[in-house]
């Protein structure tokens, strides 16, 4: 395990050349790169420019990597978010409060949708396209006629959740709090699912390298391990919101 962090200098061809030389000087003959789109792009360049074998594993809490149903870390972050929602539910119900919960995910709403369904959130805003401030306030107002509290799950980068909380409180005259889960979702002890997934993918990645694959990435689809050319994964990296899950949440809540 080499350990790594964001390294913007890797965009420079001379830096990549130096990195390849350092790897070979330590008798490292292949890399298993765990990460998202940036990591895949770096691994692809290292393989193509310097013939250095690389296999990518999808590792991000956002679950936004193409070619796989789940990424390493997603299920752990999901459980963290659900635990937080469960705790907020206690204080919201006892104080008749509205709570806005901002969940990570960047431009992918998987984490928000899954956490909201598992946590029983009354409203989900998973993408900018579906966010309408006025409609949301009206929906919350109608629900308060039947329930004493409400929890709204919203993906990061859509709006300023603290301002949204102020707007809702000003309109509905009901105490409204914003909670930004933030980087607490990116740490902690991995759940069993992620530990098993990472183990399966890691062994599969080594097998691919032993078979001579030098620029592939690993995924899991319908509980089967698969591999794709890294170029294909990078081209299709953007993933939309799961419309069927959104429909499920509407029927549930």
XYZ file of N, CA and C in Angstrom:
759
model
N 0.850 -1.180 0.000
C 0.000 0.000 0.000
C 0.890 1.236 0.000
N 0.840 2.010 -1.084
C 1.696 3.184 -1.195
C 1.112 4.379 -0.448
N -0.222 4.487 -0.419
C -0.833 5.689 0.136
C -0.733 6.808 -0.883
N -1.736 7.661 -0.941
C -1.716 8.720 -1.943
C -2.672 9.836 -1.553
N -2.595 10.922 -2.301
C -3.497 12.058 -2.114
C -3.613 12.763 -3.455
N -4.442 13.798 -3.498
C -4.561 14.566 -4.740
C -3.192 15.142 -5.113
N -2.871 15.057 -6.399
C -1.546 15.467 -6.870
C -1.702 16.177 -8.214
N -2.091 17.463 -8.186
C -2.336 18.205 -9.437
C -1.136 18.212 -10.380
N 0.076 18.114 -9.818
C 1.282 18.155 -10.645
C 1.365 16.974 -11.614
N 0.552 15.937 -11.364
C 0.579 14.759 -12.232
C 0.073 15.077 -13.638
N -0.581 16.228 -13.804
C -1.037 16.649 -15.130
C 0.140 16.991 -16.042
N 1.288 17.270 -15.457
C 2.481 17.626 -16.221
C 3.179 16.358 -16.730
N 3.419 16.251 -18.039
C 4.056 15.048 -18.606
C 5.408 14.717 -17.974
N 6.204 15.751 -17.676
C 7.514 15.507 -17.066
C 7.374 14.883 -15.677
N 6.348 15.314 -14.956
C 6.103 14.744 -13.624
C 5.708 13.280 -13.739
N 4.888 12.963 -14.739
C 4.483 11.563 -14.932
C 5.690 10.689 -15.277
N 6.584 11.235 -16.082
C 7.800 10.496 -16.428
C 8.628 10.201 -15.181
N 8.771 11.206 -14.337
C 9.541 11.034 -13.103
C 8.879 10.004 -12.187
N 7.536 10.050 -12.112
C 6.805 9.090 -11.273
C 7.034 7.656 -11.747
N 6.985 7.463 -13.060
C 7.209 6.121 -13.612
C 8.618 5.633 -13.286
N 9.590 6.541 -13.370
C 10.975 6.174 -13.062
C 11.131 5.793 -11.591
N 10.468 6.546 -10.716
C 10.558 6.257 -9.275
C 9.928 4.905 -8.962
N 8.775 4.639 -9.563
C 8.113 3.353 -9.332
C 9.020 2.193 -9.728
N 9.633 2.309 -10.879
C 10.508 1.225 -11.359
C 11.773 1.108 -10.502
N 12.238 2.233 -9.975
C 13.444 2.184 -9.135
C 13.199 1.420 -7.843
N 11.940 1.339 -7.432
C 11.574 0.578 -6.235
C 11.081 -0.831 -6.587
N 11.319 -1.234 -7.822
C 10.916 -2.569 -8.298
C 9.411 -2.794 -8.192
N 8.652 -1.728 -8.352
C 7.191 -1.839 -8.423
C 6.838 -2.037 -9.891
N 6.180 -3.133 -10.206
C 5.935 -3.451 -11.619
C 4.494 -3.256 -12.052
N 3.608 -2.853 -11.145
C 2.209 -2.593 -11.513
C 1.540 -1.815 -10.387
N 0.463 -1.124 -10.734
C -0.305 -0.369 -9.743
C -1.772 -0.766 -9.797
N -2.378 -0.922 -8.629
C -3.831 -1.009 -8.513
C -4.269 0.332 -7.944
N -4.929 1.123 -8.769
C -5.278 2.500 -8.413
C -6.734 2.560 -7.962
N -6.948 3.014 -6.734
C -8.299 3.098 -6.182
C -8.740 4.554 -6.173
N -9.870 4.847 -6.823
C -10.348 6.224 -6.841
C -11.470 6.424 -7.835
N -11.652 7.680 -8.235
C -12.703 8.031 -9.172
C -12.137 8.467 -10.507
N -12.789 9.448 -11.144
C -12.396 9.830 -12.499
C -10.972 10.365 -12.584
N -10.571 11.203 -11.627
C -9.215 11.749 -11.660
C -8.155 10.671 -11.541
N -8.387 9.720 -10.654
C -7.442 8.613 -10.472
C -7.362 7.752 -11.724
N -8.516 7.513 -12.351
C -8.543 6.709 -13.573
C -7.782 7.399 -14.707
N -7.970 8.709 -14.828
C -7.277 9.450 -15.890
C -5.766 9.368 -15.682
N -5.330 9.548 -14.437
C -3.904 9.459 -14.140
C -3.347 8.078 -14.424
N -4.078 7.045 -14.041
C -3.633 5.668 -14.279
C -3.556 5.370 -15.770
N -4.534 5.857 -16.516
C -4.558 5.632 -17.969
C -3.326 6.262 -18.632
N -2.996 7.494 -18.225
C -1.839 8.179 -18.801
C -0.541 7.455 -18.458
N -0.448 6.976 -17.232
C 0.752 6.251 -16.821
C 0.919 4.971 -17.641
N -0.189 4.305 -17.909
C -0.148 3.064 -18.688
C 0.164 3.335 -20.155
N -0.486 4.346 -20.721
C -0.334 4.615 -22.153
C 1.013 5.250 -22.487
N 1.455 6.181 -21.670
C 2.682 6.923 -21.979
C 3.953 6.160 -21.600
N 3.860 5.352 -20.549
C 5.083 4.732 -20.027
C 5.014 3.213 -19.945
N 3.935 2.644 -20.493
C 3.805 1.197 -20.475
C 3.784 0.611 -19.079
N 3.307 1.406 -18.124
C 3.281 0.933 -16.738
C 1.907 0.329 -16.451
N 1.828 -0.964 -16.170
C 0.534 -1.627 -15.982
C -0.255 -1.039 -14.811
N -1.504 -0.698 -15.078
C -2.389 -0.152 -14.046
C -3.778 -0.773 -14.180
N -4.383 -1.079 -13.064
C -5.782 -1.497 -13.022
C -6.494 -0.603 -12.017
N -7.666 -0.105 -12.399
C -8.401 0.805 -11.528
C -9.502 0.110 -10.743
N -9.642 0.489 -9.484
C -10.763 0.050 -8.655
C -11.605 1.268 -8.309
N -12.933 1.174 -8.399
C -13.795 2.323 -8.121
C -13.884 2.594 -6.622
N -13.296 3.695 -6.187
C -13.317 4.032 -4.767
C -13.751 5.464 -4.545
N -15.007 5.664 -4.198
C -15.545 6.993 -3.908
C -16.889 6.837 -3.223
N -17.183 7.716 -2.273
C -18.484 7.628 -1.601
C -19.611 8.094 -2.509
N -19.269 8.783 -3.604
C -20.297 9.364 -4.473
C -21.020 8.326 -5.328
N -20.426 7.171 -5.508
C -20.995 6.112 -6.353
C -21.235 6.592 -7.788
N -20.300 7.377 -8.304
C -20.485 7.993 -9.620
C -19.508 7.469 -10.671
N -18.955 6.291 -10.449
C -18.017 5.706 -11.409
C -18.771 4.788 -12.362
N -18.519 4.953 -13.652
C -19.205 4.144 -14.662
C -18.707 2.704 -14.632
N -19.597 1.789 -15.048
C -19.202 0.397 -15.185
C -19.302 -0.428 -13.922
N -19.896 0.125 -12.880
C -20.056 -0.631 -11.638
C -21.339 -0.198 -10.937
N -21.990 -1.151 -10.284
C -23.194 -0.810 -9.526
C -22.847 -0.069 -8.245
N -21.730 -0.459 -7.640
C -21.324 0.146 -6.368
C -19.835 0.432 -6.365
N -19.463 1.512 -5.696
C -18.061 1.859 -5.508
C -17.647 1.535 -4.073
N -16.359 1.302 -3.891
C -15.838 1.051 -2.548
C -16.001 2.329 -1.718
N -16.628 2.217 -0.570
C -16.836 3.371 0.299
C -18.251 3.896 0.315
N -18.999 3.594 -0.736
C -20.363 4.123 -0.850
C -21.271 3.606 0.264
N -21.251 2.307 0.496
C -22.150 1.727 1.497
C -21.803 2.202 2.910
N -20.528 2.405 3.182
C -20.126 2.919 4.497
C -20.623 4.344 4.691
N -20.453 5.180 3.672
C -20.940 6.558 3.750
C -22.456 6.596 3.869
N -23.115 5.678 3.177
C -24.577 5.598 3.243
C -25.031 5.308 4.669
N -24.383 4.356 5.324
C -24.763 4.026 6.701
C -24.523 5.205 7.638
N -23.434 5.938 7.412
C -23.152 7.128 8.218
C -24.258 8.163 8.064
N -24.703 8.372 6.823
C -25.769 9.342 6.564
C -27.088 8.902 7.188
N -27.399 7.623 7.084
C -28.647 7.107 7.666
C -28.622 7.231 9.186
N -27.487 6.937 9.795
C -27.359 7.086 11.248
C -27.616 8.533 11.665
N -27.082 9.483 10.886
C -27.283 10.901 11.197
C -28.752 11.289 11.062
N -29.404 10.797 10.018
C -30.827 11.092 9.819
C -31.656 10.518 10.962
N -31.328 9.318 11.408
C -32.047 8.714 12.535
C -31.940 9.585 13.784
N -30.769 10.142 14.027
C -30.575 10.999 15.190
C -31.342 12.313 15.041
N -31.320 12.850 13.840
C -32.070 14.089 13.594
C -33.566 13.862 13.741
N -34.023 12.681 13.371
C -35.454 12.365 13.491
C -35.914 12.496 14.945
N -35.084 12.050 15.876
C -35.451 12.129 17.292
C -35.689 13.568 17.731
N -34.752 14.447 17.403
C -34.889 15.836 17.850
C -35.949 16.590 17.051
N -36.111 16.239 15.773
C -37.147 16.894 14.965
C -38.548 16.562 15.482
N -38.761 15.305 15.795
C -40.095 14.894 16.243
C -40.411 15.438 17.629
N -39.422 15.482 18.513
C -39.684 15.964 19.873
C -39.881 17.473 19.934
N -39.234 18.203 19.013
C -39.326 19.665 19.017
C -40.199 20.217 17.887
N -40.864 19.336 17.167
C -41.732 19.755 16.054
C -40.967 20.677 15.104
N -39.848 20.173 14.639
C -38.902 20.977 13.883
C -38.774 20.452 12.454
N -38.362 21.334 11.553
C -38.019 20.952 10.182
C -36.498 20.879 10.089
N -35.993 19.847 9.438
C -34.550 19.684 9.312
C -34.159 19.515 7.850
N -33.148 20.269 7.434
C -32.583 20.140 6.092
C -31.230 19.452 6.243
N -31.057 18.311 5.598
C -29.812 17.544 5.715
C -29.080 17.558 4.379
N -27.886 18.156 4.361
C -27.075 18.161 3.139
C -26.156 16.941 3.136
N -26.264 16.160 2.069
C -25.508 14.917 1.933
C -24.536 15.043 0.763
N -23.362 14.471 0.904
C -22.363 14.560 -0.164
C -22.785 13.716 -1.367
N -21.975 13.780 -2.419
C -22.314 13.057 -3.634
C -21.902 13.790 -4.888
N -21.443 15.044 -4.701
C -21.025 15.867 -5.825
C -22.174 16.007 -6.813
N -22.019 15.482 -8.044
C -23.074 15.634 -9.052
C -23.897 14.359 -9.226
N -23.763 13.445 -8.302
C -24.526 12.194 -8.343
C -25.415 12.126 -7.107
N -26.693 11.822 -7.308
C -27.634 11.825 -6.193
C -27.842 10.488 -5.518
N -27.044 9.475 -5.863
C -27.257 8.131 -5.307
C -27.235 8.113 -3.785
N -26.249 8.777 -3.201
C -26.102 8.756 -1.749
C -27.292 9.426 -1.073
N -27.745 10.533 -1.633
C -28.894 11.249 -1.066
C -30.167 10.422 -1.167
N -30.423 9.870 -2.341
C -31.654 9.094 -2.541
C -31.689 7.883 -1.618
N -30.592 7.147 -1.574
C -30.554 5.937 -0.751
C -30.685 6.266 0.730
N -29.975 7.303 1.179
C -30.044 7.689 2.592
C -31.434 8.176 2.961
N -32.061 8.905 2.046
C -33.398 9.437 2.318
C -34.438 8.329 2.404
N -34.343 7.356 1.508
C -35.291 6.230 1.544
C -35.089 5.413 2.818
N -33.832 5.088 3.127
C -33.548 4.290 4.324
C -33.882 5.045 5.603
N -33.706 6.362 5.575
C -33.957 7.169 6.767
C -35.367 7.702 6.878
N -36.193 7.428 5.874
C -37.580 7.864 5.920
C -37.774 9.362 5.792
N -36.903 10.028 5.025
C -37.043 11.478 4.840
C -38.318 11.799 4.064
N -38.951 12.891 4.455
C -40.204 13.262 3.801
C -39.985 13.809 2.393
N -38.820 14.428 2.168
C -38.552 15.030 0.855
C -37.111 14.782 0.442
N -36.921 14.609 -0.867
C -35.596 14.367 -1.430
C -35.343 15.354 -2.559
N -34.186 16.009 -2.515
C -33.743 16.852 -3.627
C -32.371 16.319 -4.030
N -32.350 15.527 -5.093
C -31.123 14.832 -5.476
C -30.358 15.522 -6.599
N -30.995 16.458 -7.298
C -30.316 17.147 -8.398
C -30.860 18.560 -8.545
N -30.068 19.424 -9.185
C -30.498 20.805 -9.399
C -31.746 20.872 -10.264
N -31.861 19.939 -11.196
C -32.985 19.961 -12.136
C -34.323 19.835 -11.428
N -34.359 19.124 -10.320
C -35.630 18.896 -9.630
C -35.852 19.846 -8.454
N -34.930 20.789 -8.250
C -35.045 21.689 -7.107
C -35.818 22.949 -7.467
N -36.924 23.159 -6.785
C -37.696 24.386 -6.898
C -38.047 24.828 -5.476
N -37.472 25.919 -5.045
C -37.614 26.374 -3.661
C -39.072 26.560 -3.261
N -39.841 27.222 -4.112
C -41.235 27.519 -3.780
C -42.065 26.241 -3.674
N -41.866 25.339 -4.624
C -42.605 24.070 -4.592
C -42.277 23.279 -3.333
N -40.999 23.245 -2.966
C -40.581 22.515 -1.769
C -41.246 23.088 -0.521
N -41.265 24.405 -0.400
C -41.880 25.038 0.772
C -43.368 24.716 0.839
N -44.024 24.752 -0.307
C -45.457 24.436 -0.336
C -45.713 22.986 0.061
N -44.853 22.080 -0.401
C -45.015 20.663 -0.056
C -44.828 20.440 1.445
N -43.841 21.096 2.011
C -43.609 20.967 3.450
C -44.792 21.528 4.233
N -45.308 22.646 3.772
C -46.456 23.266 4.453
C -47.653 22.323 4.469
N -47.907 21.652 3.347
C -49.032 20.715 3.293
C -48.799 19.521 4.224
N -47.562 19.059 4.282
C -47.279 17.879 5.108
C -47.408 18.181 6.594
N -47.152 19.420 6.986
C -47.222 19.778 8.401
C -48.643 19.747 8.941
N -49.614 19.673 8.044
C -51.002 19.525 8.494
C -51.244 18.113 9.023
N -50.373 17.177 8.627
C -50.532 15.780 9.045
C -49.434 15.324 10.005
N -48.236 15.915 9.869
C -47.111 15.501 10.708
C -46.535 16.713 11.429
N -45.934 16.452 12.565
C -45.414 17.554 13.378
C -44.018 17.991 12.966
N -43.377 17.237 12.093
C -42.006 17.549 11.714
C -41.748 17.079 10.283
N -40.592 17.455 9.748
C -40.224 17.032 8.393
C -38.710 17.054 8.251
N -38.195 16.100 7.472
C -36.771 16.064 7.158
C -36.609 16.082 5.643
N -35.782 16.992 5.171
C -35.495 17.122 3.744
C -34.044 16.711 3.505
N -33.816 15.753 2.629
C -32.459 15.340 2.250
C -32.114 15.997 0.921
N -30.959 16.644 0.856
C -30.583 17.368 -0.356
C -29.103 17.132 -0.656
N -28.792 16.943 -1.925
C -27.405 16.722 -2.336
C -26.618 18.024 -2.282
N -25.366 17.936 -1.913
C -24.499 19.113 -1.853
C -24.418 19.821 -3.211
N -24.059 21.083 -3.192
C -23.822 21.922 -4.371
C -25.098 22.367 -5.077
N -26.259 22.006 -4.550
C -27.513 22.407 -5.195
C -27.923 23.804 -4.760
N -27.838 24.072 -3.469
C -28.207 25.383 -2.948
C -27.562 25.564 -1.584
N -27.600 26.780 -1.074
C -27.116 27.069 0.279
C -28.175 26.584 1.264
N -27.903 25.476 1.940
C -28.932 24.870 2.789
C -29.252 25.730 4.006
N -28.297 26.500 4.475
C -28.575 27.372 5.624
C -29.539 28.485 5.228
N -29.354 29.026 4.028
C -30.295 30.040 3.548
C -31.656 29.420 3.278
N -31.658 28.204 2.750
C -32.920 27.508 2.513
C -33.671 27.315 3.824
N -32.966 26.945 4.881
C -33.598 26.767 6.189
C -34.208 28.077 6.683
N -33.500 29.177 6.482
C -34.025 30.491 6.880
C -35.283 30.838 6.090
N -35.262 30.539 4.793
C -36.422 30.841 3.947
C -37.644 30.040 4.397
N -37.435 28.763 4.692
C -38.546 27.910 5.124
C -39.093 28.384 6.462
N -38.200 28.692 7.387
C -38.634 29.150 8.711
C -39.387 30.471 8.615
N -38.900 31.358 7.753
C -39.573 32.645 7.580
C -40.970 32.515 7.000
N -41.149 31.575 6.102
C -42.451 31.382 5.461
C -43.418 30.599 6.335
N -42.937 29.536 6.953
C -43.827 28.610 7.662
C -43.873 28.853 9.164
N -43.011 29.751 9.645
C -42.966 30.077 11.078
C -42.784 28.820 11.929
N -41.943 27.930 11.428
C -41.621 26.700 12.141
C -40.091 26.597 12.219
N -39.574 26.311 13.392
C -38.130 26.232 13.553
C -37.539 25.248 12.540
N -36.536 25.730 11.809
C -35.922 24.932 10.746
C -34.409 24.988 10.888
N -33.789 23.830 10.897
C -32.336 23.749 11.070
C -31.694 23.064 9.867
N -30.514 23.555 9.503
C -29.737 22.929 8.429
C -28.575 22.153 9.043
N -28.367 20.946 8.569
C -27.251 20.115 9.024
C -26.438 19.682 7.809
N -25.181 20.076 7.778
C -24.277 19.673 6.697
C -23.422 18.519 7.218
N -23.658 17.328 6.700
C -22.922 16.163 7.197
C -21.436 16.240 6.852
N -21.126 16.771 5.678
C -19.737 17.024 5.320
C -18.836 15.808 5.349
N -17.584 16.040 5.760
C -16.559 15.005 5.613
C -16.654 13.880 6.627
N -17.591 13.956 7.555
C -17.818 12.807 8.436
C -18.220 11.582 7.612
N -18.774 11.837 6.419
C -19.181 10.735 5.541
C -17.997 10.058 4.862
N -16.843 10.691 4.907
C -15.680 10.167 4.181
C -14.736 9.344 5.062
N -15.104 9.148 6.320
C -14.230 8.394 7.211
C -15.003 7.379 8.029
N -14.307 6.785 8.990
C -14.952 5.808 9.857
C -14.589 4.381 9.497
N -15.074 3.470 10.296
C -14.803 2.048 10.080
C -15.647 1.523 8.924
N -15.038 0.884 7.931
C -15.804 0.394 6.773
C -16.841 -0.647 7.180
N -17.979 -0.595 6.535
C -19.016 -1.590 6.799
C -18.609 -2.926 6.166
N -19.296 -3.983 6.556
C -18.953 -5.322 6.061
C -19.042 -5.401 4.540
N -20.066 -4.766 3.961
C -20.244 -4.816 2.509
C -19.016 -4.256 1.804
N -18.523 -3.100 2.259
C -17.368 -2.484 1.611
C -16.102 -3.312 1.803
N -15.956 -3.914 2.962
C -14.770 -4.743 3.203
C -14.743 -5.942 2.250
N -15.892 -6.556 2.085
C -15.971 -7.719 1.189
C -15.805 -7.285 -0.264
N -16.460 -6.178 -0.635
C -16.356 -5.673 -2.007
C -14.911 -5.347 -2.358
N -14.218 -4.636 -1.469
C -12.826 -4.265 -1.725
C -11.942 -5.504 -1.838
N -12.204 -6.505 -1.009
C -11.414 -7.743 -1.064
C -11.620 -8.468 -2.387
N -12.881 -8.569 -2.806
C -13.180 -9.247 -4.073
C -12.550 -8.502 -5.247
N -12.696 -7.184 -5.249
C -12.152 -6.394 -6.350
C -10.634 -6.427 -6.367
N -10.015 -6.402 -5.188
C -8.561 -6.420 -5.121
C -7.967 -7.691 -5.695
N -8.537 -8.824 -5.332
C -8.060 -10.111 -5.868
C -8.277 -10.170 -7.380
N -9.430 -9.674 -7.828
C -9.747 -9.680 -9.262
C -8.763 -8.798 -10.025
N -8.396 -7.655 -9.434
C -7.449 -6.742 -10.079
C -6.086 -7.408 -10.261
N -5.630 -8.115 -9.250
C -4.345 -8.825 -9.355
C -4.411 -9.893 -10.448
N -5.525 -10.596 -10.508
C -5.694 -11.611 -11.557
C -5.628 -10.977 -12.944
N -6.235 -9.796 -13.105
C -6.193 -9.103 -14.398
C -4.763 -8.743 -14.773
N -4.004 -8.238 -13.816
C -2.614 -7.874 -14.087
C -1.794 -9.103 -14.475
N -2.031 -10.209 -13.801
C -1.306 -11.446 -14.123
C -1.667 -11.977 -15.506
N -2.874 -11.594 -15.979
C -3.310 -11.995 -17.326
C -2.841 -11.017 -18.393
N -2.108 -9.976 -17.985
C -1.555 -9.040 -18.948
C -2.395 -7.815 -19.231
N -3.464 -7.593 -18.471
C -4.274 -6.393 -18.645
C -3.517 -5.204 -18.057
N -3.388 -4.141 -18.839
C -2.540 -3.025 -18.393
C -3.263 -1.695 -18.268
N -4.524 -1.630 -18.658
C -5.249 -0.357 -18.570
C -6.740 -0.616 -18.441
N -7.103 -1.487 -17.519
C -8.503 -1.834 -17.296
C -8.964 -1.334 -15.931
N -10.271 -1.328 -15.736
C -10.830 -0.991 -14.428
C -11.865 -2.045 -14.057
N -12.031 -2.241 -12.772
C -12.890 -3.294 -12.243
C -14.231 -2.708 -11.820
N -15.285 -3.494 -11.984
C -16.604 -3.098 -11.504
C -17.355 -4.308 -11.002
N -18.509 -4.058 -10.412
C -19.390 -5.152 -10.013
C -20.783 -4.857 -10.550
N -21.341 -5.798 -11.276
C -22.667 -5.642 -11.874
C -23.483 -6.895 -11.589
N -24.634 -6.698 -10.965
C -25.479 -7.839 -10.582
C -24.686 -8.871 -9.782
N -23.837 -8.370 -8.897
C -22.994 -9.171 -7.998
C -21.940 -9.990 -8.735
N -21.646 -9.635 -9.987
C -20.585 -10.293 -10.746
C -19.459 -9.299 -10.997
N -18.229 -9.724 -10.767
C -17.085 -8.876 -11.052
C -16.876 -8.791 -12.557
N -16.643 -7.582 -13.047
C -16.444 -7.347 -14.473
C -15.256 -6.404 -14.639
N -14.767 -6.289 -15.870
C -13.711 -5.314 -16.129
C -13.963 -4.641 -17.468
N -13.530 -3.389 -17.555
C -13.724 -2.581 -18.760
C -12.420 -1.865 -19.081
N -12.315 -1.431 -20.322
C -11.211 -0.557 -20.688
C -11.373 0.766 -19.943
N -10.292 1.272 -19.395
C -10.360 2.486 -18.592
C -10.883 3.673 -19.395
N -10.594 3.715 -20.689
C -11.086 4.803 -21.535
C -12.609 4.835 -21.565
N -13.229 3.666 -21.642
C -14.693 3.606 -21.674
C -15.293 4.115 -20.368
N -14.674 3.757 -19.255
C -15.176 4.204 -17.954
C -15.069 5.714 -17.820
N -13.969 6.281 -18.296
C -13.768 7.731 -18.191
C -14.771 8.483 -19.058
N -15.013 7.990 -20.271
C -15.950 8.654 -21.185
C -17.369 8.671 -20.636
N -17.745 7.644 -19.893
C -19.118 7.514 -19.403
C -19.234 7.784 -17.903
N -18.311 8.596 -17.378
C -18.233 8.770 -15.932
C -19.463 9.445 -15.340
N -20.079 10.366 -16.060
C -21.242 11.081 -15.524
C -22.448 10.163 -15.455
N -23.096 10.118 -14.278
C -24.271 9.273 -14.096
C -25.431 10.121 -13.619
N -26.610 9.867 -14.176
C -27.787 10.630 -13.801
C -28.425 10.097 -12.531
N -29.466 10.791 -12.111
C -30.204 10.389 -10.922
C -31.052 9.164 -11.241
N -31.148 8.236 -10.306
C -31.957 7.035 -10.493
C -33.436 7.402 -10.436
N -34.054 7.545 -11.601
C -35.445 7.991 -11.664
C -36.394 7.004 -11.002
N -36.085 5.705 -11.104
C -36.969 4.714 -10.493
C -36.921 4.788 -8.972
N -35.760 5.162 -8.428
C -35.653 5.315 -6.980
C -36.378 6.576 -6.514
N -36.331 7.619 -7.328
C -37.077 8.841 -7.005
C -38.562 8.527 -6.963
N -39.034 7.764 -7.930
C -40.446 7.386 -7.964
C -40.795 6.532 -6.745
N -39.898 5.649 -6.356
C -40.116 4.831 -5.161
C -40.276 5.705 -3.927
N -39.419 6.708 -3.796
C -39.492 7.577 -2.621
C -40.806 8.343 -2.568
N -41.320 8.736 -3.733
C -42.598 9.459 -3.771
C -43.743 8.562 -3.315
N -43.677 7.300 -3.691
C -44.736 6.368 -3.288
C -44.655 6.042 -1.797
N -43.432 6.028 -1.279
C -43.257 5.708 0.134
C -43.668 6.861 1.038
N -43.316 8.077 0.617
C -43.511 9.212 1.509
C -44.493 10.233 0.933
